[in-house]
Short mmCIF file of C-alpha atoms in Angstrom, two decimals:
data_model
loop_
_atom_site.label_atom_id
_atom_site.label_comp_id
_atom_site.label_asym_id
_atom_site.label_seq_id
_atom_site.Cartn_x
_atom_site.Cartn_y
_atom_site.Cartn_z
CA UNK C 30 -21.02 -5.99 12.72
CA UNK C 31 -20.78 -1.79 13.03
CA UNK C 32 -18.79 -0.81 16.23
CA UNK C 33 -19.90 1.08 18.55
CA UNK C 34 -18.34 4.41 20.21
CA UNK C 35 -17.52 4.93 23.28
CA UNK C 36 -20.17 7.64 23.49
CA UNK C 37 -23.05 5.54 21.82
CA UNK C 38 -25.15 5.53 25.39
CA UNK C 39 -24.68 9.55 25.10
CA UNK C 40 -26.04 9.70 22.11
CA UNK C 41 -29.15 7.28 22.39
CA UNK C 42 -29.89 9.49 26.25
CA UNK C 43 -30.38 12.16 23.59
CA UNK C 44 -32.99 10.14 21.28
CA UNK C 45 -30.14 9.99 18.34
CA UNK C 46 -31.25 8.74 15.22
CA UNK C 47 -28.03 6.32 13.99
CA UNK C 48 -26.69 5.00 11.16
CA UNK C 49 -23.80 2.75 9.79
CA UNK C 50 -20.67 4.84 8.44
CA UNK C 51 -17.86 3.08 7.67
CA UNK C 52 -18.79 -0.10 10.25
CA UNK C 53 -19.30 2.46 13.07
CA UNK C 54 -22.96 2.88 14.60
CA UNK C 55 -22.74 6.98 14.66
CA UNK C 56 -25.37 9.96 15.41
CA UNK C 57 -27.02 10.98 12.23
CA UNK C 58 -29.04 13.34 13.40
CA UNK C 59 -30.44 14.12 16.88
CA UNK C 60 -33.73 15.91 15.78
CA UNK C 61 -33.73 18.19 12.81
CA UNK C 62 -31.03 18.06 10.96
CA UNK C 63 -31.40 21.61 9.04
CA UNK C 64 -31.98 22.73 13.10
CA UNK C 65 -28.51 21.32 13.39
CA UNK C 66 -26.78 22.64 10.36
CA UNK C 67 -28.18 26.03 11.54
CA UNK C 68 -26.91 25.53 15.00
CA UNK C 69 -23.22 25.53 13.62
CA UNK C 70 -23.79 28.07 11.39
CA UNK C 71 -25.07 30.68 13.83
CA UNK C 72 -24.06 29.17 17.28
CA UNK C 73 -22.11 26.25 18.01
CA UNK C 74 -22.40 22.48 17.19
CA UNK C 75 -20.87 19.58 19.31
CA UNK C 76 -20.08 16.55 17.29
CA UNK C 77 -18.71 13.28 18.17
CA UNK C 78 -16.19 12.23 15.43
CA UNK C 79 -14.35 9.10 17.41
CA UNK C 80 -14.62 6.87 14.26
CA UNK C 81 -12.00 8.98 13.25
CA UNK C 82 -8.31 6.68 13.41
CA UNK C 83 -5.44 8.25 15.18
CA UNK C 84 -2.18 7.27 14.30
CA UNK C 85 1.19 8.19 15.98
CA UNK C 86 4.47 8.12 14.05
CA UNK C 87 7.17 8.79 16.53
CA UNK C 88 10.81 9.08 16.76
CA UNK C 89 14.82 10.36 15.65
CA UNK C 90 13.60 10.17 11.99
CA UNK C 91 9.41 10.44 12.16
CA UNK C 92 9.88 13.41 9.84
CA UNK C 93 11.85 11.83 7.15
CA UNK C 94 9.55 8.78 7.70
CA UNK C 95 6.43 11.18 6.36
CA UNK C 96 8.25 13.37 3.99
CA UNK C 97 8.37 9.62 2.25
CA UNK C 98 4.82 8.44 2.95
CA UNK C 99 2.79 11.39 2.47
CA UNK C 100 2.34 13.88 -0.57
CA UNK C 101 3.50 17.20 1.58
CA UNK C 102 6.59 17.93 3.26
CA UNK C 103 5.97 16.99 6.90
CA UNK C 104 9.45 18.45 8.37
CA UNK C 105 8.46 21.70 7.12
CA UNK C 106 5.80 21.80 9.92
CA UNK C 107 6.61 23.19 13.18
CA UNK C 108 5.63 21.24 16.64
CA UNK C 109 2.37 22.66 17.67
CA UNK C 110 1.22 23.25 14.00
CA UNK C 111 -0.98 20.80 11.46
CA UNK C 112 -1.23 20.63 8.10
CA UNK C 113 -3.46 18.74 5.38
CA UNK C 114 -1.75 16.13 3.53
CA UNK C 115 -2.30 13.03 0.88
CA UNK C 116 -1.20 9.49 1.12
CA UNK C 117 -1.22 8.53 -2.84
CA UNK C 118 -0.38 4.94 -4.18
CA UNK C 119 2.89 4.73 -7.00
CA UNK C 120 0.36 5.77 -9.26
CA UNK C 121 -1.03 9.00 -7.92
CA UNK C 122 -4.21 8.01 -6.70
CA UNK C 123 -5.31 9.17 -3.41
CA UNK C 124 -5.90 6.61 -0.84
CA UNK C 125 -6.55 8.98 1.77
CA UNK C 126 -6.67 12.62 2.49
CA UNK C 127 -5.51 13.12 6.02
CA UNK C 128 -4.40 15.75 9.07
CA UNK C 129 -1.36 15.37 10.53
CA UNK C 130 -0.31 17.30 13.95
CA UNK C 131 3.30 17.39 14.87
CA UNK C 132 3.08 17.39 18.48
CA UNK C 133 6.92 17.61 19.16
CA UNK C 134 10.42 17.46 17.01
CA UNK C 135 10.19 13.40 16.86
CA UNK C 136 5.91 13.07 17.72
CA UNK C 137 3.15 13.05 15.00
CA UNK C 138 0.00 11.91 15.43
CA UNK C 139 -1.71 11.66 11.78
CA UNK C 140 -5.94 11.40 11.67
CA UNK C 141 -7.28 9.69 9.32
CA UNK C 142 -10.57 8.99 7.97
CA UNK C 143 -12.31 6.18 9.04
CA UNK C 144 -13.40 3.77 6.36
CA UNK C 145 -9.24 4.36 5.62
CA UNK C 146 -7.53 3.70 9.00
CA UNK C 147 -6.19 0.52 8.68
CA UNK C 148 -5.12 0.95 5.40
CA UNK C 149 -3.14 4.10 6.20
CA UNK C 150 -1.65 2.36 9.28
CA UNK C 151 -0.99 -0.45 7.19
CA UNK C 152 0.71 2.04 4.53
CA UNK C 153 2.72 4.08 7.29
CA UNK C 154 3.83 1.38 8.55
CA UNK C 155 5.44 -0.56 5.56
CA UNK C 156 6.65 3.30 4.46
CA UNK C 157 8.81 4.03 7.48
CA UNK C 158 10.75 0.12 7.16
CA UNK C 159 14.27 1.62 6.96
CA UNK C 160 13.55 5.00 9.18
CA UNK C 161 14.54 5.02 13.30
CA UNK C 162 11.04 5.24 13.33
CA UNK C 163 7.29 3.54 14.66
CA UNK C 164 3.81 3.57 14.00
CA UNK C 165 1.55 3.21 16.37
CA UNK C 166 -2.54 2.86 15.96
CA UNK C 167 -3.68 4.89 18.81
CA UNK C 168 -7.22 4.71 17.77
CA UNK C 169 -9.06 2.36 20.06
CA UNK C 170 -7.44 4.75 22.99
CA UNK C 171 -8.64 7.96 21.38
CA UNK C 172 -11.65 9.98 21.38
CA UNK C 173 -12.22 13.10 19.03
CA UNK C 174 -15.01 15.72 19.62
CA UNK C 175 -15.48 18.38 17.46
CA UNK C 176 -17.29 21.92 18.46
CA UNK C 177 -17.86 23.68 16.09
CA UNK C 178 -19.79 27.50 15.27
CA UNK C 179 -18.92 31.01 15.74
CA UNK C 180 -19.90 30.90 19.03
CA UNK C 181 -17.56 27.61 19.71
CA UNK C 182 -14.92 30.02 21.12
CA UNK C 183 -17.18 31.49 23.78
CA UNK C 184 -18.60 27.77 24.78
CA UNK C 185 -15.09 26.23 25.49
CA UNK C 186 -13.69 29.16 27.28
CA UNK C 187 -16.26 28.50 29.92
CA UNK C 188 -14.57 25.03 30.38
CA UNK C 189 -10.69 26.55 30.55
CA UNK C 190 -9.10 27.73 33.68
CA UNK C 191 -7.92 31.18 33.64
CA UNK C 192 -4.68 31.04 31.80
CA UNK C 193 -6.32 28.11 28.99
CA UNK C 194 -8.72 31.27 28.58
CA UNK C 195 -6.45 34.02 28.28
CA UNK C 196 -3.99 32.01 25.32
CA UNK C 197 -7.19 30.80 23.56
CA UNK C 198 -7.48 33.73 20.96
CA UNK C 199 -3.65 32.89 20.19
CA UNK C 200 -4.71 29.50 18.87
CA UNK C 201 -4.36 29.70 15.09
CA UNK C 202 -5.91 27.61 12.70
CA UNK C 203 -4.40 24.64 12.48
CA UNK C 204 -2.68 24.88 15.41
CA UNK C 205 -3.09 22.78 18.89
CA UNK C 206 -1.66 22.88 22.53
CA UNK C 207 -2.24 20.36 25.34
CA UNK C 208 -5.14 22.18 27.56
CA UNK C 209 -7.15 20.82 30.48
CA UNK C 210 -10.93 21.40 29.40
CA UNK C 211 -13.48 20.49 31.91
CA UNK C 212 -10.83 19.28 34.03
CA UNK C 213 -9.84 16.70 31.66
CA UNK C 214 -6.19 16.93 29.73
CA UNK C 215 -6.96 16.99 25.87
CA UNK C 216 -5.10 17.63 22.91
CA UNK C 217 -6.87 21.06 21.48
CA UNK C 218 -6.98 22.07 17.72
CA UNK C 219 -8.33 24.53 15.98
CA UNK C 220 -9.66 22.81 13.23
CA UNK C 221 -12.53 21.53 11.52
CA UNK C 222 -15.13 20.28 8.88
CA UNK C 223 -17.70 22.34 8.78
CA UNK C 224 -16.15 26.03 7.53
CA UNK C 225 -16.60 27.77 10.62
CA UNK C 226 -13.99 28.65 13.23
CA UNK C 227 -13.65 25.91 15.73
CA UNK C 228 -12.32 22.93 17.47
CA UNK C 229 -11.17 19.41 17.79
CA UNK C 230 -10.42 18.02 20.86
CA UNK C 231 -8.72 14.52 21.16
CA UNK C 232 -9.53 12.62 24.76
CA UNK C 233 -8.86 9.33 26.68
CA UNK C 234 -11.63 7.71 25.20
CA UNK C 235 -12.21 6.96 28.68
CA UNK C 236 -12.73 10.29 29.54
CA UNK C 237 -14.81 11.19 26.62
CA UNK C 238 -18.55 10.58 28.35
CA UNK C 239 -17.31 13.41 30.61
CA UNK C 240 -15.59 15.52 27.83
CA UNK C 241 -18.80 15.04 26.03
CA UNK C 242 -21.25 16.48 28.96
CA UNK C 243 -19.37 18.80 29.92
CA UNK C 244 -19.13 20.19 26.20
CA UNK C 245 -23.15 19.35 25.56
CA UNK C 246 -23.43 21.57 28.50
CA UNK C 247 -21.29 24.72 27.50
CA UNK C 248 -23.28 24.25 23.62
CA UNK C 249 -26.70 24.33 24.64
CA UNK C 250 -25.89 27.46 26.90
CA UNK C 251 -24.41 29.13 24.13
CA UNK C 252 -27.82 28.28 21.88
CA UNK C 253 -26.02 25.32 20.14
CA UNK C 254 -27.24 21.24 20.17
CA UNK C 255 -25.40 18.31 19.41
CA UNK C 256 -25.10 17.69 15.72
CA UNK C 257 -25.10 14.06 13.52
CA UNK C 258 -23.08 13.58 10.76
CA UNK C 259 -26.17 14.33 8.26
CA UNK C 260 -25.92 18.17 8.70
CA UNK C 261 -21.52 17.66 8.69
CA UNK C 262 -21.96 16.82 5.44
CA UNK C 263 -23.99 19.50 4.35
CA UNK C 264 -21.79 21.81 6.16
CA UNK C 265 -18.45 20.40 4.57
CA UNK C 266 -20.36 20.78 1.11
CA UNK C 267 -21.33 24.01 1.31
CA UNK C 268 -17.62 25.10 2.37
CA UNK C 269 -16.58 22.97 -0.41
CA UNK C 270 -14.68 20.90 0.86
CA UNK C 271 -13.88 17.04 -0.66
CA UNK C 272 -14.95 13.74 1.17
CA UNK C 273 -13.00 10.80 0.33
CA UNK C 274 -14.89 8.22 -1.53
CA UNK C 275 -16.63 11.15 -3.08
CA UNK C 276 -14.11 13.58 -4.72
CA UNK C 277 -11.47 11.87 -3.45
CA UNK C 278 -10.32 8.01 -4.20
CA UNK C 279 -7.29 6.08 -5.56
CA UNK C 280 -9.00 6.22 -9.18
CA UNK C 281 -8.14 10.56 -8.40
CA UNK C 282 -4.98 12.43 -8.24
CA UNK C 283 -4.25 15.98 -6.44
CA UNK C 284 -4.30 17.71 -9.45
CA UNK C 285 -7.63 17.08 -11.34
CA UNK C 286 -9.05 17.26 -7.44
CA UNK C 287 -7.72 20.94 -7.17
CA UNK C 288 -5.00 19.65 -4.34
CA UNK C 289 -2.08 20.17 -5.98
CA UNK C 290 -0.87 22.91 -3.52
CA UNK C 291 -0.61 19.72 -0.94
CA UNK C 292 2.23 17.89 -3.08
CA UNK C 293 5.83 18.64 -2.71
CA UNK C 294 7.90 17.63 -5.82
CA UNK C 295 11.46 19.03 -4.52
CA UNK C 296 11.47 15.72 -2.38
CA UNK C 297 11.20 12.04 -2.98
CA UNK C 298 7.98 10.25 -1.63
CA UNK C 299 5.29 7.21 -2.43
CA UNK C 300 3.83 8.11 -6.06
CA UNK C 301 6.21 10.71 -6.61
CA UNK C 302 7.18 10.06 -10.03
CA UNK C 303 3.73 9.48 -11.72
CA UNK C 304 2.57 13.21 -9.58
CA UNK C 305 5.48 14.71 -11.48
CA UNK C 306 4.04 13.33 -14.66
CA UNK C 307 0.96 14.07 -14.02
CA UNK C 308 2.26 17.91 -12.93
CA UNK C 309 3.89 18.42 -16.66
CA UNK C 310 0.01 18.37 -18.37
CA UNK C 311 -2.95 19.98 -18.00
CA UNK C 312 -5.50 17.44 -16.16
CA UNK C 313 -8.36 15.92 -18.57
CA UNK C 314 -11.37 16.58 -15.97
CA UNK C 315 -11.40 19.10 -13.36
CA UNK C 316 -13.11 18.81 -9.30
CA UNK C 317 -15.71 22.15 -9.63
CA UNK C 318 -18.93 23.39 -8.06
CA UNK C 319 -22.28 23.51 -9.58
CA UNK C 320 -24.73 25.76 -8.18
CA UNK C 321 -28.72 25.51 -9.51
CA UNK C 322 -31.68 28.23 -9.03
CA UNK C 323 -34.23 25.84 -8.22
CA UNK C 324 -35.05 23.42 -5.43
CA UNK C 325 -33.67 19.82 -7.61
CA UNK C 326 -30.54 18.76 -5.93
CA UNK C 327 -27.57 16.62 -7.98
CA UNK C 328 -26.75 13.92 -5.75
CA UNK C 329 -23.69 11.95 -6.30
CA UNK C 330 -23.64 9.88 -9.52
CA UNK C 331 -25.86 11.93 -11.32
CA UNK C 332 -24.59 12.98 -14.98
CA UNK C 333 -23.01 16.32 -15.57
CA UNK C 334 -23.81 17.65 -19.51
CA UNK C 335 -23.07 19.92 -21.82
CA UNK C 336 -25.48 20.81 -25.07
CA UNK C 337 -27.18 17.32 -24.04
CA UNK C 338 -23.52 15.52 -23.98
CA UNK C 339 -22.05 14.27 -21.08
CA UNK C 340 -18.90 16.01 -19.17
CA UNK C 341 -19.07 14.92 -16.11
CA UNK C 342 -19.95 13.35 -12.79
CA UNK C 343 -21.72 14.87 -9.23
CA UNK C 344 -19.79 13.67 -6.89
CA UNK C 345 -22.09 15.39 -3.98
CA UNK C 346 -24.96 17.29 -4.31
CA UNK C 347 -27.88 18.68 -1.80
CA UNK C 348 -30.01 21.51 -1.57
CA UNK C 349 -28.04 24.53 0.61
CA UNK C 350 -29.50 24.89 3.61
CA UNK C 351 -27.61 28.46 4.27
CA UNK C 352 -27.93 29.52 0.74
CA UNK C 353 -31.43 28.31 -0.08
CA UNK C 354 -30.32 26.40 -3.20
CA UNK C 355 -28.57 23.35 -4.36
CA UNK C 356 -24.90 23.02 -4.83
CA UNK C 357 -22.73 20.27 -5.86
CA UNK C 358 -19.27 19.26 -6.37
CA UNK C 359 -18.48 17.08 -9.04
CA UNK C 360 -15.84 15.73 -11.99
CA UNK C 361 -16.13 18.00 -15.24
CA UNK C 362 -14.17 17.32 -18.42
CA UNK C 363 -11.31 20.35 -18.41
CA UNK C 364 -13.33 22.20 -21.82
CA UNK C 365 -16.48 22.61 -20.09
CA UNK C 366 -14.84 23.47 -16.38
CA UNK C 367 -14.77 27.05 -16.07
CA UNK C 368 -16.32 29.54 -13.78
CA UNK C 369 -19.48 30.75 -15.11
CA UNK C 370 -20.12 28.12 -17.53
CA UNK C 371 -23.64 26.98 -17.95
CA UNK C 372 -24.20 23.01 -17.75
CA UNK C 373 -26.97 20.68 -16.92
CA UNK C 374 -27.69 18.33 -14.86
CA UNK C 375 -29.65 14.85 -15.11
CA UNK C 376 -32.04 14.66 -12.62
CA UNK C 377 -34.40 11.58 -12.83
CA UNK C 378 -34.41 12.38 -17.21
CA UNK C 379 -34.66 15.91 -16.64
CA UNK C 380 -32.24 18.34 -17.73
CA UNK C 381 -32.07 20.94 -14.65
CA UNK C 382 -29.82 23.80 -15.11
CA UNK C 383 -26.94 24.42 -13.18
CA UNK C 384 -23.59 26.97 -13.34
CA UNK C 385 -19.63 26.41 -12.84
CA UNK C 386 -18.92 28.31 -9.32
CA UNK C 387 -15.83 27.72 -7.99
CA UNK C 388 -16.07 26.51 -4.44
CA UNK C 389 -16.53 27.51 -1.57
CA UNK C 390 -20.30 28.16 -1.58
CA UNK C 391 -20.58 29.60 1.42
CA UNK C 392 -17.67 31.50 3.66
CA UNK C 393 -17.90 32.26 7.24
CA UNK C 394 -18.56 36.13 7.87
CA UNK C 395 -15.44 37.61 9.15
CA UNK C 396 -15.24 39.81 12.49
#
């Protein structure tokens, strides 16, 4: 039976059409979905992400406890900072990608995606046996809200007393502070999914229906709406940026993904030894974009070929709704993976034409 979030009443008030994702009932669109993915583009876009699983790892050795669970080097990150990271099996393979947030010296809190949460809990906590050390699953207690746009700036200053207002431009990415908003004490990020500037916002998740209308509130004045996670994923895609059980899975590894900034061999972790392996030789396939000049999207299993031969997989695939034409990420073997290379695509037994473009498709104008 899917769960539902502690905002689900919220989200029916506004007419929400839902959907199952990963045994939560979530948003997936509240009217239009290309209205929405618009919205974020030029405005602002409020999205409710609480299916997301918060995870604390505190205590004396917390750092040492993720410098051995997770692919990147944890104590290198300074309270008040985040930074992306990997949980791989002995193997290699990525079980999860993930965000971790050291909140003090001894206090993480890592988020991680949903489908994955108990796993990564479960991993976490058999990692740190042996560390001064626990793990806590914070999730049911959490709420995360995401706003998101270039206008997302403006929209949540109107909820921050004078002083939350003045240090908001100060807030670098990846970066959070504890900030009232609305009255409400949150944990605020700047961070995101979508490849705009913007914000997460972790709340009480009983304090999230108020969170929520107050943030609804501040979107819609700034010519935002409240977005589903149909037009997120169109958003992430076009940013190119990987969604586990798409580009990402325990059957990858960080460096035939493109991730293999994230791993950090000059210490010893979980899957350490095959990474370094797998470091020493050029990977057989290679994570890429594929951009078409038509209207025919690749979706995600779709075969990738070269002179009528296959080379590859889509792993995700839709018409751009920024751009005006379809991109895709997907698995191509190494020899046929390079920018600019022309490739095909099989699309119902037709063989639609697409290019190599190294993601991302799309990048946010600067100011």
């Amino acid at each position: 039976m899917s769960r539902c979030p502690a905002l689900y009443d919220e989200h029916a008030t506004l007419n929400a059409t839902f959907t199952d994702f990963a045994g939560w009932q979530m948003p997936l669109k509240y009217g239009s979905e290309l209205s929405e993915h618009r919205a974020v583009r030029t405005a602002a876009g409020l999205f409710d992400l609480s299916h997301m699983g918060e995870i604390a790892v505190r205590g004396p050795q917390a750092a040492e406890a993720l410098d051995y669970a997770l692919a990147g080097k944890m104590s290198a990150v300074a309270p008040g900072r985040a930074k992306y990271s990997l949980l791989c099996d002995e193997s290699g393979g990525v079980l999860d990608d993930l965000v971790v947030y050291r909140l003090a010296d001894d206090d993480y809190m890592v988020v991680a995606n949903a489908a994955n949460a108990p796993t990564v809990f479960s991993e976490l906590g058999q990692r740190a046996i042996g560390f001064d050390t626990e793990v806590v699953d914070e999730s049911a207690g959490t709420a995360l809200l995401a706003l998101q746009g270039p206008r997302a700036a403006a929209a949540l200053a109107t909820l921050l007393d004078e002083t939350g207002r003045a240090a908001l431009p100060d807030l670098k990415y990846y970066a959070s502070t504890r900030a009232t908003v609305g009255g409400l004490d949150v944990l605020l990020a700047r961070t995101g999914y979508t490849g705009e500037d913007g914000f997460e916002l972790y709340v009480a998740t009983a304090d999230a229906p108020v969170l929520w209308r107050a943030l609804l509130q501040a979107t819609t004045a700034a010519d935002g709406l409240p977005c589903g996670l149909a037009c997120r994923d169109t958003l992430r895609l076009e940013a190119g940026m990987a969604l586990y059980g798409h580009e990402l899975s325990a059957d990858t590894n960080p460096y035939e993904a493109g991730l293999g900034r994230t791993v950090a061999l000059d210490k010893k972790f979980v899957g350490h030894d095959a990474l370094q392996r797998l470091s020493e030789q050029p990977p057989a396939r290679r994570l890429t974009g594929l951009t078409g000049t038509g209207r025919r999207a690749a979706r995600a299993g779709y075969r990738i070929l070269a002179d009528g031969e296959p080379v590859g997989v889509v792993t995700s695939g839709a018409l751009s709704p920024t751009l005006g034409h379809p991109v895709a990420l997907g698995y191509v073997d190494a020899n046929a993976a390079d920018d600019g290379t022309a490739l095909t695509v099989d699309i119902r037994g037709s063989a639609v034409d697409y290019t190599v473009t190294a993601p991302p498709f799309y990048k946010r104008p600067r100011a």
